[in-house]
CSV table of C-alpha atoms in Angstrom, one decimal:
chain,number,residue,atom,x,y,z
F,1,UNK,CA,6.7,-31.1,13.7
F,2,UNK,CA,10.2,-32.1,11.7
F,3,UNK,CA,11.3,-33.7,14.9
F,4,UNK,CA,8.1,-35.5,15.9
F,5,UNK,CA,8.3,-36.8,12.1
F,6,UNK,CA,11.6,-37.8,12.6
F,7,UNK,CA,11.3,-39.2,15.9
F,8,UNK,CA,8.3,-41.6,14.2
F,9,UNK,CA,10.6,-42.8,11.6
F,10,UNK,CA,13.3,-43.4,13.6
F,11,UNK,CA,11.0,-45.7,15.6
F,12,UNK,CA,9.7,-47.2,12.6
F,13,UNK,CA,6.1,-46.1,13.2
F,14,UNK,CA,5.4,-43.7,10.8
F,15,UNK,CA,7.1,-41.7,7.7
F,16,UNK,CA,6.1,-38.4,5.8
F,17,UNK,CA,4.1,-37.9,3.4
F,18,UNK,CA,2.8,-35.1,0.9
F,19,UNK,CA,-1.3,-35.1,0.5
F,20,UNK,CA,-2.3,-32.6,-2.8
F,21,UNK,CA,-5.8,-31.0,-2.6
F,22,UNK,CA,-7.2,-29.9,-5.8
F,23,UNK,CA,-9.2,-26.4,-6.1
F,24,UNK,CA,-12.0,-26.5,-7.9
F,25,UNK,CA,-12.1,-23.0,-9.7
F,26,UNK,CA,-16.0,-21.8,-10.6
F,27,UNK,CA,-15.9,-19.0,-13.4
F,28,UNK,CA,-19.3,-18.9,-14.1
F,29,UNK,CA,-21.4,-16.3,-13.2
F,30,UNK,CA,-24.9,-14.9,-13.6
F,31,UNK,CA,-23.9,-11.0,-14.1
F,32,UNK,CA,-23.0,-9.0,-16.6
F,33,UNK,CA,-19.8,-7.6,-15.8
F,34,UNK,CA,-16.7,-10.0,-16.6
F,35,UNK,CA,-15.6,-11.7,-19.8
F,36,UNK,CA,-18.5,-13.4,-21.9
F,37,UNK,CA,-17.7,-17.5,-21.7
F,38,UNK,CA,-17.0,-18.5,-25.6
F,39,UNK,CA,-19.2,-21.3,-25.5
F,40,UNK,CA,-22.4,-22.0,-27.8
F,41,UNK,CA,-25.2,-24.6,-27.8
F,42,UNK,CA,-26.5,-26.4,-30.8
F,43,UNK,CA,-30.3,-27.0,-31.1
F,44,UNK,CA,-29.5,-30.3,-29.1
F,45,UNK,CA,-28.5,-28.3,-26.1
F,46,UNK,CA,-24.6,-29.9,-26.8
F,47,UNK,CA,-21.8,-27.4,-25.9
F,48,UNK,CA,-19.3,-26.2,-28.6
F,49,UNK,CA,-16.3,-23.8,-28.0
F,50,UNK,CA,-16.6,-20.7,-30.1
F,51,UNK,CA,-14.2,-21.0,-32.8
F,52,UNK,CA,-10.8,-18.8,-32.9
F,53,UNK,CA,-11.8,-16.3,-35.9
F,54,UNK,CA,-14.6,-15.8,-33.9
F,55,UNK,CA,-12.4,-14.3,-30.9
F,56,UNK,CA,-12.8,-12.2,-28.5
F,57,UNK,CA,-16.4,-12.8,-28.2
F,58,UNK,CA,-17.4,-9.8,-26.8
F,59,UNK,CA,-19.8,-8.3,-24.3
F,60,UNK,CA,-23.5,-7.1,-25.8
F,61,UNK,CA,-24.8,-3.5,-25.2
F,62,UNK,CA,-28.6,-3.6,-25.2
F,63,UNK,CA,-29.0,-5.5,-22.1
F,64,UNK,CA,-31.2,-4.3,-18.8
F,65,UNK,CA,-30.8,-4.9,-15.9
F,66,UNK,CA,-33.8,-5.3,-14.2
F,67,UNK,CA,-34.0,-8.8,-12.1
F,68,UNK,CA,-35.5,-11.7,-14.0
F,69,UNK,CA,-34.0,-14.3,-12.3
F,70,UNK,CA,-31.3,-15.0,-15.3
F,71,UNK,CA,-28.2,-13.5,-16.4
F,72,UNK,CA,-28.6,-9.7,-17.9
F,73,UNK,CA,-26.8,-11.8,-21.2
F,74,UNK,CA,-29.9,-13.8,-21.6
F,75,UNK,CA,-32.1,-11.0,-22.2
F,76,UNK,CA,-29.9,-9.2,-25.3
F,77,UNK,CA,-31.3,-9.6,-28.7
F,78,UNK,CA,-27.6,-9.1,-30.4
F,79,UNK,CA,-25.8,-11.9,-28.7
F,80,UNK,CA,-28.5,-13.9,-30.1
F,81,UNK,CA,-28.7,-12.8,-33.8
F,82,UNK,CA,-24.5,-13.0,-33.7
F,83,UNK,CA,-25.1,-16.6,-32.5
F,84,UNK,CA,-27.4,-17.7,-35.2
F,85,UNK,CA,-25.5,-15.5,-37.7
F,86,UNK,CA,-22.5,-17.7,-37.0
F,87,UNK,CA,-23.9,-20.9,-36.2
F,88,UNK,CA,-26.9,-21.4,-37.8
F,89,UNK,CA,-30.8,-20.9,-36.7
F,90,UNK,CA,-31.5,-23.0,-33.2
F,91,UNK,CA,-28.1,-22.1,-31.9
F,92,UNK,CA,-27.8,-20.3,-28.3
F,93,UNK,CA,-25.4,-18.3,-26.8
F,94,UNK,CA,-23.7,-19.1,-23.2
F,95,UNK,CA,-25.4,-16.1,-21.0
F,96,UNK,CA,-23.2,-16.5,-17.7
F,97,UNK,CA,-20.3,-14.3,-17.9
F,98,UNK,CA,-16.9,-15.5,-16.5
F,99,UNK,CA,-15.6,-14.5,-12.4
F,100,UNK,CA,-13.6,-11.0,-12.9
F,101,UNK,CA,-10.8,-13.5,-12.0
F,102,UNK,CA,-9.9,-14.5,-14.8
F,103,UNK,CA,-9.6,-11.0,-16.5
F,104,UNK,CA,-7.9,-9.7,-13.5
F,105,UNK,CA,-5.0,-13.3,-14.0
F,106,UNK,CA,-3.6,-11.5,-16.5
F,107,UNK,CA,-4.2,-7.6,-16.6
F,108,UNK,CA,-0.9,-7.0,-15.5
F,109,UNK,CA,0.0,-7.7,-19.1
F,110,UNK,CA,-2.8,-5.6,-20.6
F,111,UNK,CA,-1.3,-2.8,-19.1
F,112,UNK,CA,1.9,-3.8,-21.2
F,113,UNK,CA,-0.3,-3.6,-24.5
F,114,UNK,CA,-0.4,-0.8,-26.9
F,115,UNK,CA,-3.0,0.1,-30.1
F,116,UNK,CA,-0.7,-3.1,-31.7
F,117,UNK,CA,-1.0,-5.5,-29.7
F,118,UNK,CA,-3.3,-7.3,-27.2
F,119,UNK,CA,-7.0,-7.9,-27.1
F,120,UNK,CA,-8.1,-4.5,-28.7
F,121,UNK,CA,-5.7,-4.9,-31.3
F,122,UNK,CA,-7.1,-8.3,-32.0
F,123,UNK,CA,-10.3,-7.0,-32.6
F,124,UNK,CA,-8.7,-5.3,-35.7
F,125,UNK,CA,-6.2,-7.6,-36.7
F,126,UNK,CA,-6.8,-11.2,-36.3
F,127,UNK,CA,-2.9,-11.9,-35.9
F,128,UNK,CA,-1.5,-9.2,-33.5
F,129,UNK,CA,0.6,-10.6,-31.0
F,130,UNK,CA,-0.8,-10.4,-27.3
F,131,UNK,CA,1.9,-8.6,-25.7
F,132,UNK,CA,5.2,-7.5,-27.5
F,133,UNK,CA,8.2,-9.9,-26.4
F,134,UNK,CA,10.8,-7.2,-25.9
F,135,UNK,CA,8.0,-5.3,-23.4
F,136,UNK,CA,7.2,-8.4,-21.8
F,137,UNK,CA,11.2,-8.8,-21.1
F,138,UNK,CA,11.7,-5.4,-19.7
F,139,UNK,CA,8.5,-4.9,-17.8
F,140,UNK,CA,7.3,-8.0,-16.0
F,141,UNK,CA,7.6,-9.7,-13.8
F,142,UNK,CA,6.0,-7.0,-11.2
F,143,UNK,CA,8.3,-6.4,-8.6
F,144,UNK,CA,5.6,-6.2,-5.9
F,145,UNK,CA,1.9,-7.2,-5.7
F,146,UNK,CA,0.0,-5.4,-3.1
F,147,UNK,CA,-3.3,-7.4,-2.1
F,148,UNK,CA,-5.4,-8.8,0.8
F,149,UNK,CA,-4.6,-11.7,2.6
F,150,UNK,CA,-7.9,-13.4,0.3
F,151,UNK,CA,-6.1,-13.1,-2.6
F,152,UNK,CA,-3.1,-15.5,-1.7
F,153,UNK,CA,-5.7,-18.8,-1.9
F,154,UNK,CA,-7.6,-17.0,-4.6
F,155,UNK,CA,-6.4,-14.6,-7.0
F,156,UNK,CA,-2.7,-15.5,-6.4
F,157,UNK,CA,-3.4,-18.8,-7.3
F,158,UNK,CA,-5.3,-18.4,-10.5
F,159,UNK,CA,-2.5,-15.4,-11.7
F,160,UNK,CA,0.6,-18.3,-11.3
F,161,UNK,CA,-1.9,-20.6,-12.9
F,162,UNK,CA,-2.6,-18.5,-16.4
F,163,UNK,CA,1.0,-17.6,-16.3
F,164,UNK,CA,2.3,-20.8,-16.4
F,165,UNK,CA,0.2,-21.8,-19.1
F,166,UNK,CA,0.9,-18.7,-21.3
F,167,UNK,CA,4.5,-19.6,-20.4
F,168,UNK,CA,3.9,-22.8,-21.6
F,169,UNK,CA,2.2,-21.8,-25.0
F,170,UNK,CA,5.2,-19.9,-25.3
F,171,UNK,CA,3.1,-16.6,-25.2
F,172,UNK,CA,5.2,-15.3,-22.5
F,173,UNK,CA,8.7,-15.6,-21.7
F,174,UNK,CA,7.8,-15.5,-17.4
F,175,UNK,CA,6.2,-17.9,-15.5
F,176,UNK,CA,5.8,-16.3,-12.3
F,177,UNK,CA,3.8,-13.1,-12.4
F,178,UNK,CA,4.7,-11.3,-9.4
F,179,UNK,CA,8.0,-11.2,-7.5
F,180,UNK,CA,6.9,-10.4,-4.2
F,181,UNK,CA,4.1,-10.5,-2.5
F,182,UNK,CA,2.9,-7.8,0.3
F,183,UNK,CA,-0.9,-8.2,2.4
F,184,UNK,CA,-2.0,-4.6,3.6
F,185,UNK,CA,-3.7,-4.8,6.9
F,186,UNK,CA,-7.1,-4.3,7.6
F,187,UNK,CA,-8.8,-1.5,8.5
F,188,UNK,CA,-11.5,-2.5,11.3
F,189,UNK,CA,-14.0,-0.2,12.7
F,190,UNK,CA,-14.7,-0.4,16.8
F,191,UNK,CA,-12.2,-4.0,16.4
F,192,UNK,CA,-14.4,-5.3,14.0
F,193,UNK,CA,-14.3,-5.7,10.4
F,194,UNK,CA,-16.1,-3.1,8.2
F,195,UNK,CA,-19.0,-4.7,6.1
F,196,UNK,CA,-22.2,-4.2,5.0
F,197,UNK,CA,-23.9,-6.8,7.1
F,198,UNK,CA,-22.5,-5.1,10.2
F,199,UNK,CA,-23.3,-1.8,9.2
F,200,UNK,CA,-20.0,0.0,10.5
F,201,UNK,CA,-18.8,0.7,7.1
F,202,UNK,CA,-17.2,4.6,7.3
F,203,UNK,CA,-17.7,6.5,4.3
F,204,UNK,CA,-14.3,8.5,3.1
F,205,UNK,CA,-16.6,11.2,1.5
F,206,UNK,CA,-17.5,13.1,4.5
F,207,UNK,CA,-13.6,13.3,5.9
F,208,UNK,CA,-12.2,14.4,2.3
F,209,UNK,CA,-14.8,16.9,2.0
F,210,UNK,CA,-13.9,18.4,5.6
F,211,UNK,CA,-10.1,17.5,5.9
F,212,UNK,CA,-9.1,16.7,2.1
F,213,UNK,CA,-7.8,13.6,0.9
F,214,UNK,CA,-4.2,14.2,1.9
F,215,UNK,CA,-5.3,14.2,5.6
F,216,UNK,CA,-7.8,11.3,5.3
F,217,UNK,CA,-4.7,9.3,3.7
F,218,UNK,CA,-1.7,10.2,5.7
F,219,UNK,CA,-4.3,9.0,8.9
F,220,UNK,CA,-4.6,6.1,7.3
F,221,UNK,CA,-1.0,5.6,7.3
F,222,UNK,CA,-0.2,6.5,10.4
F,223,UNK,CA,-2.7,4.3,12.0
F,224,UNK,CA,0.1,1.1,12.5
F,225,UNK,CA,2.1,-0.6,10.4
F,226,UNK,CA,1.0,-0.7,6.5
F,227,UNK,CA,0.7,-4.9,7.0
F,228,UNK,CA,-1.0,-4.5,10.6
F,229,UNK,CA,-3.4,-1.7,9.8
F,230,UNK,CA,-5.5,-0.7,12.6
F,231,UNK,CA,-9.3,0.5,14.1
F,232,UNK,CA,-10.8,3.6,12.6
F,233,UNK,CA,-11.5,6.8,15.3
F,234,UNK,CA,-13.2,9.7,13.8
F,235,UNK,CA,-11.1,11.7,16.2
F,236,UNK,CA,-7.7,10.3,15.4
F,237,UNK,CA,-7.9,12.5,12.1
F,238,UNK,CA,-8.2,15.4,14.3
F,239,UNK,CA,-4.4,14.9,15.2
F,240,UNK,CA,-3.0,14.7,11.3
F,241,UNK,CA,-5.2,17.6,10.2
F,242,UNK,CA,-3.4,19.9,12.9
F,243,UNK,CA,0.4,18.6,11.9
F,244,UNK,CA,-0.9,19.7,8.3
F,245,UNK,CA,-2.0,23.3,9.6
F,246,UNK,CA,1.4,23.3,11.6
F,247,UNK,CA,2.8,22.3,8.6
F,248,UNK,CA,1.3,25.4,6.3
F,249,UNK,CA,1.8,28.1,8.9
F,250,UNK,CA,5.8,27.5,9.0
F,251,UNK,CA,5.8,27.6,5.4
F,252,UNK,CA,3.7,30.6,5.1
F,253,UNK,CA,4.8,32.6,8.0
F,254,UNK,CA,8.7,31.9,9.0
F,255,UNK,CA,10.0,31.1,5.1
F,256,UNK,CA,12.8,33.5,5.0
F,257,UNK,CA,15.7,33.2,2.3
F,258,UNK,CA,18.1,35.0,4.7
F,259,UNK,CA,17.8,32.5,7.1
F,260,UNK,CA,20.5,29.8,8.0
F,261,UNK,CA,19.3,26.6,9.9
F,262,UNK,CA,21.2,26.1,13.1
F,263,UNK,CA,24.1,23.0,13.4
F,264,UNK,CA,21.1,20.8,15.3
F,265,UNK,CA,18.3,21.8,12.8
F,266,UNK,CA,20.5,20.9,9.9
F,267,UNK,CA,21.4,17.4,11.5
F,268,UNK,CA,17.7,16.8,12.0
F,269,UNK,CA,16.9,17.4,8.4
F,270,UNK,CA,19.5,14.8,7.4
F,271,UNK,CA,18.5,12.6,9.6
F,272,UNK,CA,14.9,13.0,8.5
F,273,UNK,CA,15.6,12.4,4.8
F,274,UNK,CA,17.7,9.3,6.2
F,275,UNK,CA,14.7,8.2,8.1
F,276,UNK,CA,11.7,8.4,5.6
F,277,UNK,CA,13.8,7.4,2.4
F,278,UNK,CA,14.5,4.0,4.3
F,279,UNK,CA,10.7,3.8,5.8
F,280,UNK,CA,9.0,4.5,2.9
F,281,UNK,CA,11.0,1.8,0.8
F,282,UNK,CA,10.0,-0.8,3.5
F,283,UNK,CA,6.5,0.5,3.6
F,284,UNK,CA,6.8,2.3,6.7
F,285,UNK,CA,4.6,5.1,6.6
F,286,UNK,CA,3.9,5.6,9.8
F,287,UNK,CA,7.2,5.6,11.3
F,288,UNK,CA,8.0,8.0,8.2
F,289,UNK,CA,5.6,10.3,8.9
F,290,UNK,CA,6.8,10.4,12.6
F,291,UNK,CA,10.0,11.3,11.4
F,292,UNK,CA,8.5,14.5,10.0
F,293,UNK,CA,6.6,15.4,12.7
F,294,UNK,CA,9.6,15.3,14.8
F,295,UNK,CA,11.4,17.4,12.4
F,296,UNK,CA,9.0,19.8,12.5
F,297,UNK,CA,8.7,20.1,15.7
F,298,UNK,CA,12.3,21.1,15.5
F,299,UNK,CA,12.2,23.6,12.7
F,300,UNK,CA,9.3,25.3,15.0
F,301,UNK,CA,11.7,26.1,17.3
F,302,UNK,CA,14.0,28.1,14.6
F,303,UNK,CA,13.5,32.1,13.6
F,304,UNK,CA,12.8,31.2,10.7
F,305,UNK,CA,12.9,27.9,7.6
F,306,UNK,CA,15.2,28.6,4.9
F,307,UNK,CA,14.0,28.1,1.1
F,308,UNK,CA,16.1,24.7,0.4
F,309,UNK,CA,15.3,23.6,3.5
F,310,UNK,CA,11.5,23.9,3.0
F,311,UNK,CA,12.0,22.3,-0.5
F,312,UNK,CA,13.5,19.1,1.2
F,313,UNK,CA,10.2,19.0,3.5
F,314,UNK,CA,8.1,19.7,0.5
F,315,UNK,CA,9.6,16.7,-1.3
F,316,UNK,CA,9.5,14.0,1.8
F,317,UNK,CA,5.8,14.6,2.3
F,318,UNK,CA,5.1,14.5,-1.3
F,319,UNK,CA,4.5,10.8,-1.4
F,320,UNK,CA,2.1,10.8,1.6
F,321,UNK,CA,0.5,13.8,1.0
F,322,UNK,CA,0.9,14.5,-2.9
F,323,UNK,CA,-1.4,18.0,-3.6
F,324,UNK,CA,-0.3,19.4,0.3
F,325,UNK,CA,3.6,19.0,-1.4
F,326,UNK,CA,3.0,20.4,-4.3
F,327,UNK,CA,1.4,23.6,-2.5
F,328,UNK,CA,4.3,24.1,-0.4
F,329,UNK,CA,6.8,23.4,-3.1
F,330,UNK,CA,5.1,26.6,-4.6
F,331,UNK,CA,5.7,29.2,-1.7
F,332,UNK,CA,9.8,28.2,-1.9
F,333,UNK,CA,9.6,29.7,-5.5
F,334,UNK,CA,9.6,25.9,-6.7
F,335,UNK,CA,7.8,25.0,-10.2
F,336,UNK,CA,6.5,22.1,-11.4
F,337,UNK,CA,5.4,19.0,-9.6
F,338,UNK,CA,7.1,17.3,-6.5
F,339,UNK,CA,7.2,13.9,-8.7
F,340,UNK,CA,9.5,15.8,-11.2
F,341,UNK,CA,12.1,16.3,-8.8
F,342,UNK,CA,15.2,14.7,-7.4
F,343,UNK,CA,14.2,13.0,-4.2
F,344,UNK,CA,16.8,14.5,-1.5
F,345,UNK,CA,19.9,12.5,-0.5
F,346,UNK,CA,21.8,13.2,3.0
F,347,UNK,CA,25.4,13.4,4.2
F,348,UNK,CA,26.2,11.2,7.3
F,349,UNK,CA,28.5,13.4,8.3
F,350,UNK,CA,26.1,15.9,9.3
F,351,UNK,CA,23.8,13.6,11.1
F,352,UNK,CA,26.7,13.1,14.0
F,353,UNK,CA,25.7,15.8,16.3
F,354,UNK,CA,27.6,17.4,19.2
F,355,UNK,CA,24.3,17.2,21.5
F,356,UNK,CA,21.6,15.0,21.9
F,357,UNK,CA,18.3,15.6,24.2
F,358,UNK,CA,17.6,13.4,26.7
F,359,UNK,CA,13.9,12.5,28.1
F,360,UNK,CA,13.4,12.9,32.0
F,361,UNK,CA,10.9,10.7,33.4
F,362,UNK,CA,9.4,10.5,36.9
F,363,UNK,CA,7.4,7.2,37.7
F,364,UNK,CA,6.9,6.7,34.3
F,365,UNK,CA,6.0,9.9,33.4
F,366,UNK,CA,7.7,12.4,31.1
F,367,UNK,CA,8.6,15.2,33.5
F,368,UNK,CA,11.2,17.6,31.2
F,369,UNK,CA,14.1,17.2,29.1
F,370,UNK,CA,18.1,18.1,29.3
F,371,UNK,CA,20.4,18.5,26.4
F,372,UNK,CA,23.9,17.0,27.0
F,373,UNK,CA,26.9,15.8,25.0
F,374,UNK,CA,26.6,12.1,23.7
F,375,UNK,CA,29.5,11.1,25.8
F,376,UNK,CA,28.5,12.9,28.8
F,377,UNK,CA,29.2,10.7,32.5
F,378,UNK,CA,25.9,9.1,33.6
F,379,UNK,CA,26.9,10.2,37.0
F,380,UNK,CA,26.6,13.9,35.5
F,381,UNK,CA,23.4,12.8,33.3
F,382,UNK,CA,21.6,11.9,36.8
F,383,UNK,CA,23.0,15.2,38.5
F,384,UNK,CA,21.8,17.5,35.7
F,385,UNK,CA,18.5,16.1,35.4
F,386,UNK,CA,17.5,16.1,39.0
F,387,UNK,CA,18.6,19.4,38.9
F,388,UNK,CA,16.2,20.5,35.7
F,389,UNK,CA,13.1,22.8,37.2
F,390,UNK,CA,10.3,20.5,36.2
F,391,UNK,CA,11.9,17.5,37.1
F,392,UNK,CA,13.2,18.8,40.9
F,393,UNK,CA,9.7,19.6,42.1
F,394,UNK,CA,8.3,16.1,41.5
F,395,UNK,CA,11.4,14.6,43.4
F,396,UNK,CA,11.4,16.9,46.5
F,397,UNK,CA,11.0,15.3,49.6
F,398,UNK,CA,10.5,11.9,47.7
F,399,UNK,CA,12.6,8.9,48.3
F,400,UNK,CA,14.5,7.9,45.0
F,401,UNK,CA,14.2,4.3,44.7
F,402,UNK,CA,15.2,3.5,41.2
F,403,UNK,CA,17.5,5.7,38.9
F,404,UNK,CA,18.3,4.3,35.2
F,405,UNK,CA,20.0,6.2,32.3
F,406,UNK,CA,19.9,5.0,28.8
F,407,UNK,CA,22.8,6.8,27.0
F,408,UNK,CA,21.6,9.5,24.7
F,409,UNK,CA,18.0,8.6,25.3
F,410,UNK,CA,16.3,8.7,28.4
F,411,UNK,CA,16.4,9.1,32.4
F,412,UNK,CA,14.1,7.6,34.4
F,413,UNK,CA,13.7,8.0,38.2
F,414,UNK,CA,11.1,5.6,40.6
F,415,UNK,CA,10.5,7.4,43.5
């Protein structure tokens, strides 16, 4: 586009431009919920903004909310009486309440406020401030906002907007509320998205009452990428909810404290806590949680799982699958909570191993596996892994026609 642009003025037949499109922004609505509009109306019908010792002007409590074809607000007795109490007999409240927008443009900050400031503490003293300077210095803005892809044109938009403004008024000392911005993908159901309409909406309840909510959510993690989400299968969750009964008979049945994890066990563990401490700060739950699996299907393979090492598995899984974690950080002789503890660090020394397993496939299928040393010959590679029981039986009496080796990884023989 730049170079078409610039091609056009070059020529003399056309220049950029910038065109600005205003959003209209409608807070009103006909509900209950939401933020009561501070707006009156004189016997004349004429609209006047509710005066500032008269703030917050808050939400009724005897309202019903039986359809009438009006807002629940018009039906309330109270709102009414505080109207003409105020303002004088004739007087009507504004019975639309305002889009959950405009509370939610700002409740980052009410999350800052304390019994002495913000909009309680206004209720009780006119002149509190509405949020505490020094807090508002430490704590905002938030590092990362996690949202739909609907919020950027919507609530995005309208949180900048009242941040500026309260910048502005000199309220706050920020005037962007969020540093980052992160859309979590969508989870669809049979490729499309889950609604109402469509009736393909799945209900969590029935999968945490069967599997608990540690399964249901470390599925939901390991379905794709956190931004790229991916189509819900009843029997995906299968899958998770073994790995979690693998998970619970190691720790119950091979814990041993006289144990001591062999060379390549040890350099797994590293390289596991390497793996998931990186994944997890990029969002990368999936590929985190793969990383565990493929530990344990290493630590199967050992007489037994020492104490510390069980602890360091306890703790990786504890942000995935909190209550499972804190369970397992029980049977080490742990106390406490998993979130009270130091998260593990790793030595990259260990995680240079003498061996590395390499994958034999045959036509594209996975046919066995060899363990050799990372510098081993390829001409060797090829020679032990022809040689490896599994694999020779699929290649006699076939005609090799292909034969690639990728260094530490994986052989892979057309025939």
């Amino acid at each position: 586009r730049q170079d078409i642009i610039k091609y056009l003025e070059k020529e003399g037949i056309g220049y950029p431009t910038v065109q600005y499109k205003l959003r209209d922004w409608s807070i009103s609505r006909q509900r209950y919920w939401g933020a009561p509009i501070p707006i009156v109306y004189d016997p004349e019908g004429n609209p006047h903004a509710i005066p500032e010792e008269h703030l917050p002007w808050v939400l009724p409590t005897d309202v019903e909310f039986k359809p009438k074809g009006t807002s629940p607000l018009a039906q309330s007795k109270e709102l009414l009486a505080r109207t003409e109490k105020i303002f004088g007999k004739g007087w009507t409240p504004e019975v639309d309440t305002m889009d959950t927008f405009v509370c939610s443009s700002f409740y980052q900050l009410m999350y800052l406020s304390t019994d002495d400031i913000g909009i309680n503490a206004k209720l009780q003293k006119p002149n509190a401030k509405f949020i505490d300077p020094q807090i508002d210095k430490k704590w905002m803005p938030v590092d990362m906002y996690i949202g739909g892809p609907e919020h950027a044109c919507m609530h995005l938009i309208y949180a900048r907007f009242v941040a500026m403004v309260l910048k502005d008024m000199g309220i706050i000392a920020h005037d962007e509320p969020f540093k980052r911005l992160l859309h979590q993908g969508i989870i669809t159901n049979g490729g499309a998205k889950m609604s109402k309409s469509k009736g393909n909406v799945v209900s969590p309840d029935a999968f945490i009452d069967r599997y608990g909510s540690d399964v249901f959510r470390m599925y939901l993690m390991f379905m794709g990428p956190f931004t790229d989400g991916g189509d819900w299968s009843d029997t995906g969750i299968k899958g998770v909810d073994r790995f979690v009964k693998r998970i619970w008979k190691l720790f119950t049945g091979k814990l041993d404290a006289r144990v001591t994890q062999s060379k390549d066990a040890t350099a797994k563990l590293h390289w596991a806590i390497q793996k998931v401490t990186t994944d997890i700060e990029k969002l990368h739950f999936n590929t985190a949680l793969a990383a565990l699996m493929e530990l344990m299907n290493v630590l199967d393979k050992e007489e037994g799982i020492s104490p510390d090492t069980a602890k360091t598995f306890a703790l990786l899984i504890a942000p995935m699958a909190p209550h499972l974690a804190d369970e397992l950080l029980e049977t080490t002789g742990g106390t406490g909570y998993c979130f009270d503890q130091s998260w593990p660090t790793f030595d990259e020394s260990i995680l240079v191993t003498d061996t590395v397993t390499v994958a034999i496939q045959v036509s594209g299928k996975l046919r066995g596996t060899i363990v050799v040393a990372p510098d081993t010959e390829e001409s060797e590679v090829l020679t032990l892994a022809k040689a490896e029981e599994n694999v020779s039986k699929f290649l006699e009496g076939k005609e090799i026609r292909k034969e690639i080796y990728i260094q530490g990884k994986l052989v892979s023989f057309v025939v």
